[in-house]
PDB file of C-alpha atoms in Angstrom:
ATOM      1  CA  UNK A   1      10.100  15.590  -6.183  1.00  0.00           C
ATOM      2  CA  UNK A   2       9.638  18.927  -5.664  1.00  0.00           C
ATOM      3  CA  UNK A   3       7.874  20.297  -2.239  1.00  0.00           C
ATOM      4  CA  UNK A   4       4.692  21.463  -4.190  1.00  0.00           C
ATOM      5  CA  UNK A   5       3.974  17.968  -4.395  1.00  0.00           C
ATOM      6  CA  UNK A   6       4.223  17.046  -0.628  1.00  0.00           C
ATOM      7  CA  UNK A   7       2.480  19.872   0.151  1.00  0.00           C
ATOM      8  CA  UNK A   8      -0.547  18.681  -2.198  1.00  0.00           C
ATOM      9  CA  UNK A   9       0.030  15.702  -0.437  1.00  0.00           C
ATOM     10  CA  UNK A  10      -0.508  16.977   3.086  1.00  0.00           C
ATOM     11  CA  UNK A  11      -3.209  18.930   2.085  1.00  0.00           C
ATOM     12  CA  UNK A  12      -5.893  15.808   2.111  1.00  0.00           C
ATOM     13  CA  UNK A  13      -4.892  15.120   5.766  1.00  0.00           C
ATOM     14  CA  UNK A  14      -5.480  18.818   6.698  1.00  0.00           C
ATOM     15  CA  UNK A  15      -1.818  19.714   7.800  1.00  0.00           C
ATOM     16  CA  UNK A  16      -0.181  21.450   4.494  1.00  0.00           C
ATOM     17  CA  UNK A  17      -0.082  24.626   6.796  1.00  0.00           C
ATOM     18  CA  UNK A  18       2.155  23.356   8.782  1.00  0.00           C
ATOM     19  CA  UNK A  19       4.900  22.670   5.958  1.00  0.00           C
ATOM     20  CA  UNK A  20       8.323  25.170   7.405  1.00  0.00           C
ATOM     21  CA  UNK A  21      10.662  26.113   4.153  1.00  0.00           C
ATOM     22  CA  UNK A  22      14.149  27.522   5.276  1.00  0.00           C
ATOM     23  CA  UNK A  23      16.819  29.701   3.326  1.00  0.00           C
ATOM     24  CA  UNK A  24      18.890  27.769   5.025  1.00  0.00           C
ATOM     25  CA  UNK A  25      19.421  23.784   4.314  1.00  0.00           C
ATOM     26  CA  UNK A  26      18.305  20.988   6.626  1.00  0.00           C
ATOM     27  CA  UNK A  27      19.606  18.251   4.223  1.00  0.00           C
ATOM     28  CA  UNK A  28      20.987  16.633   7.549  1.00  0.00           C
ATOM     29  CA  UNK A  29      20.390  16.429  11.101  1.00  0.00           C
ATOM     30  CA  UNK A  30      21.834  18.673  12.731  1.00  0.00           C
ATOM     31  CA  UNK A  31      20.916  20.985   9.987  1.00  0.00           C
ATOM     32  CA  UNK A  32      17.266  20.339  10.671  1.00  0.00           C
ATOM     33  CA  UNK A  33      17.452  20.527  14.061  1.00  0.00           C
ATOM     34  CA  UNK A  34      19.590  23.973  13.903  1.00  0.00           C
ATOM     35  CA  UNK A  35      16.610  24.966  10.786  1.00  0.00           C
ATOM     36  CA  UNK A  36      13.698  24.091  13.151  1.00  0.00           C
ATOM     37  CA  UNK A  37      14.866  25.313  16.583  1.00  0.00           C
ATOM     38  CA  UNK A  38      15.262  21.737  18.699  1.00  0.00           C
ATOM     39  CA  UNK A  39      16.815  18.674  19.267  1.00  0.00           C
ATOM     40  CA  UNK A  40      18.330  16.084  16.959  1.00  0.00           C
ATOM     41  CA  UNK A  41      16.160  13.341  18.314  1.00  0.00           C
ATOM     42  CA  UNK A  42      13.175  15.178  17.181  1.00  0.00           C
ATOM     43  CA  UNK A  43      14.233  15.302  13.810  1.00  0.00           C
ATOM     44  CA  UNK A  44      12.482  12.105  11.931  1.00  0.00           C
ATOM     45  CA  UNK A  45      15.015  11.234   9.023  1.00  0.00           C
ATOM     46  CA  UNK A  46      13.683   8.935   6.473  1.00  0.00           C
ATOM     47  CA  UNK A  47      15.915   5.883   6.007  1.00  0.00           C
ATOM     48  CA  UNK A  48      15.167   3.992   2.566  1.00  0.00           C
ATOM     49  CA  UNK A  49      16.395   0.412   2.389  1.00  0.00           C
ATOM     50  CA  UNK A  50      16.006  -2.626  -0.637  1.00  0.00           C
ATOM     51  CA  UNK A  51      13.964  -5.051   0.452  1.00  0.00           C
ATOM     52  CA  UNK A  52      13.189  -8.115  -1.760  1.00  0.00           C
ATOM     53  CA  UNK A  53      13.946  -5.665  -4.840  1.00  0.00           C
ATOM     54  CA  UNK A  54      11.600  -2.636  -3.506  1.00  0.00           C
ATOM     55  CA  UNK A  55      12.194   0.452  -1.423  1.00  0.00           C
ATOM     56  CA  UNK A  56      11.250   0.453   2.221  1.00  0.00           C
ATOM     57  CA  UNK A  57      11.408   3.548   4.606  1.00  0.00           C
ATOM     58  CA  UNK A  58      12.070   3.715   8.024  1.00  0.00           C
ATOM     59  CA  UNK A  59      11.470   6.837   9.870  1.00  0.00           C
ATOM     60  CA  UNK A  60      13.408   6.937  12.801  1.00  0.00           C
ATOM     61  CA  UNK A  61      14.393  10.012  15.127  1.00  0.00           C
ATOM     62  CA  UNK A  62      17.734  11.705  14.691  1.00  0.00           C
ATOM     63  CA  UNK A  63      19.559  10.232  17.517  1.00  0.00           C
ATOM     64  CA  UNK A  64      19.743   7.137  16.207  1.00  0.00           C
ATOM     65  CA  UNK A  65      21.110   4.753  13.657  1.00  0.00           C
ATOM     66  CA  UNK A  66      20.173   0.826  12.363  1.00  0.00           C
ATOM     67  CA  UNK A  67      20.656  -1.495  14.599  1.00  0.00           C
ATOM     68  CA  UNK A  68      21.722  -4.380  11.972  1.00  0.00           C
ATOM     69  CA  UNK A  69      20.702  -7.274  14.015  1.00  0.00           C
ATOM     70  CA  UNK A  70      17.041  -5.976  15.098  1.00  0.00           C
ATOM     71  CA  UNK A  71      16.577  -4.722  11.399  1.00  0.00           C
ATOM     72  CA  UNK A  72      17.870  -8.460  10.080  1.00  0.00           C
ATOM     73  CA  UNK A  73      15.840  -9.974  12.466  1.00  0.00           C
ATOM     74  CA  UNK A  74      12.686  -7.849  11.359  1.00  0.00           C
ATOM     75  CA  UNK A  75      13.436  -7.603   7.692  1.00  0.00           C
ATOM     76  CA  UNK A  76      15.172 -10.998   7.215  1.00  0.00           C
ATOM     77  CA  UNK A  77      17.650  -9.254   5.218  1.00  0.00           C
ATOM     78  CA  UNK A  78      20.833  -7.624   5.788  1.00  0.00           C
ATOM     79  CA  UNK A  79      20.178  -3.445   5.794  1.00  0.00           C
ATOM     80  CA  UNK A  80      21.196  -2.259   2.188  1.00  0.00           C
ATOM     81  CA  UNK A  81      20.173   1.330   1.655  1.00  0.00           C
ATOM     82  CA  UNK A  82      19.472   2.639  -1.602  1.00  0.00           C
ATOM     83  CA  UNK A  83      22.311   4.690  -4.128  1.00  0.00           C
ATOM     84  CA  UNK A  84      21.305   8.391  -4.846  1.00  0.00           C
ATOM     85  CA  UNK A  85      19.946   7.266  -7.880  1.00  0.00           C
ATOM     86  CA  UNK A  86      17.458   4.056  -6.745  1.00  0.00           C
ATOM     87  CA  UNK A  87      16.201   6.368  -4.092  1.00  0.00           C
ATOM     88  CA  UNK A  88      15.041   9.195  -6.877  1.00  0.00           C
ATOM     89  CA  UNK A  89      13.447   6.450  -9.297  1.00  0.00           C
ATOM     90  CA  UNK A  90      12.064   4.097  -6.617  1.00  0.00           C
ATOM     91  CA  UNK A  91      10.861   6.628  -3.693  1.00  0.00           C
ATOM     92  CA  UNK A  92      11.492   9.841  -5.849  1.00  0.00           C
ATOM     93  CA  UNK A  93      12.794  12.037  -3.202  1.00  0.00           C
ATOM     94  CA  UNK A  94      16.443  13.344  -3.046  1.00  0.00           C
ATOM     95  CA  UNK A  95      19.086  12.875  -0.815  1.00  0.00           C
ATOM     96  CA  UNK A  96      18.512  15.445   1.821  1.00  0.00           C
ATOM     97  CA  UNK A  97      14.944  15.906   1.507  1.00  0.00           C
ATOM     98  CA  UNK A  98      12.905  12.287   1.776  1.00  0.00           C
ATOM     99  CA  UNK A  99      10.394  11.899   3.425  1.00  0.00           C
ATOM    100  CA  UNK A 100       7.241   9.494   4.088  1.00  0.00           C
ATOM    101  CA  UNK A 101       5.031  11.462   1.954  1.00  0.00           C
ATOM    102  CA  UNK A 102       3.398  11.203  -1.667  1.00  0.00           C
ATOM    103  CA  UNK A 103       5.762   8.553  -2.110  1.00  0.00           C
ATOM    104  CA  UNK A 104       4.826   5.369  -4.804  1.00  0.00           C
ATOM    105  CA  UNK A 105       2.102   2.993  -3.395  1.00  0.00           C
ATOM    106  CA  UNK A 106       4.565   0.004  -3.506  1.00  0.00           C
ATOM    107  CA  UNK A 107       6.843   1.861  -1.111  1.00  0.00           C
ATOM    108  CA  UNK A 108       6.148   0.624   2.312  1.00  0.00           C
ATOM    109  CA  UNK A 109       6.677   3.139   5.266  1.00  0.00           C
ATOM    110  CA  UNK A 110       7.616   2.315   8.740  1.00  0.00           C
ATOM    111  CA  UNK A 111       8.142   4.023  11.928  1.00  0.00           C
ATOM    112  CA  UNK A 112      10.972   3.288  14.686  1.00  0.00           C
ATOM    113  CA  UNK A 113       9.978   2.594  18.036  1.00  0.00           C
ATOM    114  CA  UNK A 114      12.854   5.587  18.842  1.00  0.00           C
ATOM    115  CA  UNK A 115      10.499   8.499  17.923  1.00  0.00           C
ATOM    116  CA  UNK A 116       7.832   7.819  20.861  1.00  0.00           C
ATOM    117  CA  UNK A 117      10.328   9.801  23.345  1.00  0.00           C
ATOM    118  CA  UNK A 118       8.512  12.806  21.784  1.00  0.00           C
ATOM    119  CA  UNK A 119       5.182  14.216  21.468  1.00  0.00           C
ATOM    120  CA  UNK A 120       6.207  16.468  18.244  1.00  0.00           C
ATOM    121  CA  UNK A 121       8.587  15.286  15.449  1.00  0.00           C
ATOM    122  CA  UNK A 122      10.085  17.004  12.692  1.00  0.00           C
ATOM    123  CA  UNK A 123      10.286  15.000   9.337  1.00  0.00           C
ATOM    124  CA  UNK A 124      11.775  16.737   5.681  1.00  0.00           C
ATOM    125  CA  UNK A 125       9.231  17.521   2.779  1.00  0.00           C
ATOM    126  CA  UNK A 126      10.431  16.332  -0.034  1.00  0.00           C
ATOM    127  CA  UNK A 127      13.638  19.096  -0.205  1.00  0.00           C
ATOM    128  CA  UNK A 128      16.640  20.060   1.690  1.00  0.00           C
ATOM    129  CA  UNK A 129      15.312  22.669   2.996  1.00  0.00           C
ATOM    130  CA  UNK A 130      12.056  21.635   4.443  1.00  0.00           C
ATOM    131  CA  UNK A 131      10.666  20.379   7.707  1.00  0.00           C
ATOM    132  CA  UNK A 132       7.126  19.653   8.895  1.00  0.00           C
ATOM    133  CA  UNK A 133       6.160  19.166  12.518  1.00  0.00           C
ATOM    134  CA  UNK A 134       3.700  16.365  13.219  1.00  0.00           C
ATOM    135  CA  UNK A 135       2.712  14.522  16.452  1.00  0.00           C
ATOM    136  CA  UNK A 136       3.552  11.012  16.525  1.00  0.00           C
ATOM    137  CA  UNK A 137      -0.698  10.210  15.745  1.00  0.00           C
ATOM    138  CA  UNK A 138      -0.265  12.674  12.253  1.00  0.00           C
ATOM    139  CA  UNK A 139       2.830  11.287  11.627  1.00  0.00           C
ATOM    140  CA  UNK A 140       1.183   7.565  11.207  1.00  0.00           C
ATOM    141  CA  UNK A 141      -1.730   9.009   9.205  1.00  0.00           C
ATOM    142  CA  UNK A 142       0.316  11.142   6.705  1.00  0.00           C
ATOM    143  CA  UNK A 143       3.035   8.762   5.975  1.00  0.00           C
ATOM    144  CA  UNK A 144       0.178   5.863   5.514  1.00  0.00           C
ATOM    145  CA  UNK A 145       2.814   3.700   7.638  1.00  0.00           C
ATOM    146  CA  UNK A 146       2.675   0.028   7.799  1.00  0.00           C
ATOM    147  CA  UNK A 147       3.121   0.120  11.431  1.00  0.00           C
ATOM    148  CA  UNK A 148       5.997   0.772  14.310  1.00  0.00           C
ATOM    149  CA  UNK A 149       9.057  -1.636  14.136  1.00  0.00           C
ATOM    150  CA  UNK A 150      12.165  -1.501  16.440  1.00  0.00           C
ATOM    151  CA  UNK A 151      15.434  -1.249  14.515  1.00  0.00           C
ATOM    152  CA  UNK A 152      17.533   1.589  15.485  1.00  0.00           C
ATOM    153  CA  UNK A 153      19.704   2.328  18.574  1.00  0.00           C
ATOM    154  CA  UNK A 154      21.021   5.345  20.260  1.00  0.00           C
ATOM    155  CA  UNK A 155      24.214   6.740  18.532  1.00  0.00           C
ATOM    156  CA  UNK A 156      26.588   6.716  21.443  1.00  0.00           C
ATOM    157  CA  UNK A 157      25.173   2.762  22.682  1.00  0.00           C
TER     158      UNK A 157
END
């Protein structure tokens, strides 16, 4: 999906200004965080998972990874993330560049407990080479998120 799209997207919610393109990529992590100027943690990567035969996403900050047994005990299903190509026909975002936005109304967003640390997060746009910052209250509005959940971990724990 190309960024035009997200940024159509964003405009509704008043916050399409705020959309950062870089020459460089920020298809990962540290990429983004190195793109954007800050910490991993505030990057929100966009985890998609099948659940029950559709795509879920779970935006979680960049410090962090599943947690199987808190995301089995939520989603009473093992984690199972989606191939290259389920992700581009169910959520339509690639690899690199998904995000929570203009994404298929059957695609249910949530958002991991591990972003509240920060006041400002930093999720992709659709490419991998965009980044938007939101506060935690935009992000919730913009991604049209179910609600928060608590499946990830820290990295090093």
């Amino acid at each position: 999906m190309a960024i035009e799209t997200v940024i159509q997207y964003l405009e509704q919610f008043g916050v399409a200004d705020k959309v950062m393109e870089f020459s460089e990529s920020s298809a990962t992590v540290s990429l983004a965080a190195a793109a954007v100027g800050c910490e991993e943690g505030r990057i929100a990567k966009t985890l998609s998972f099948l659940v029950d035969e559709k795509a879920i996403l779970i935006v979680a900050a960049g410090d962090v990874k599943i947690d199987n047994a808190k995301y089995k005990a939520r989603f009473s299903t093992k984690a199972k993330m989606l191939s290259a190509e389920q992700l581009l026909t169910m959520v339509g975002h690639p690899i690199g560049g998904v995000c929570p936005f203009a994404v298929p109304e059957d695609v249910a967003v949530y958002l991991d407990d591990s972003l509240k640390r920060f006041p400002l997060v930093y999720p992709a746009c659709g490419t991998a080479n965009s980044a938007i910052g939101l506060t935690l209250k935009e992000l919730e509005t913009c991604s049209r998120a179910k609600g928060w959940v608590d499946v990830c971990k820290l990295k090093d724990a």
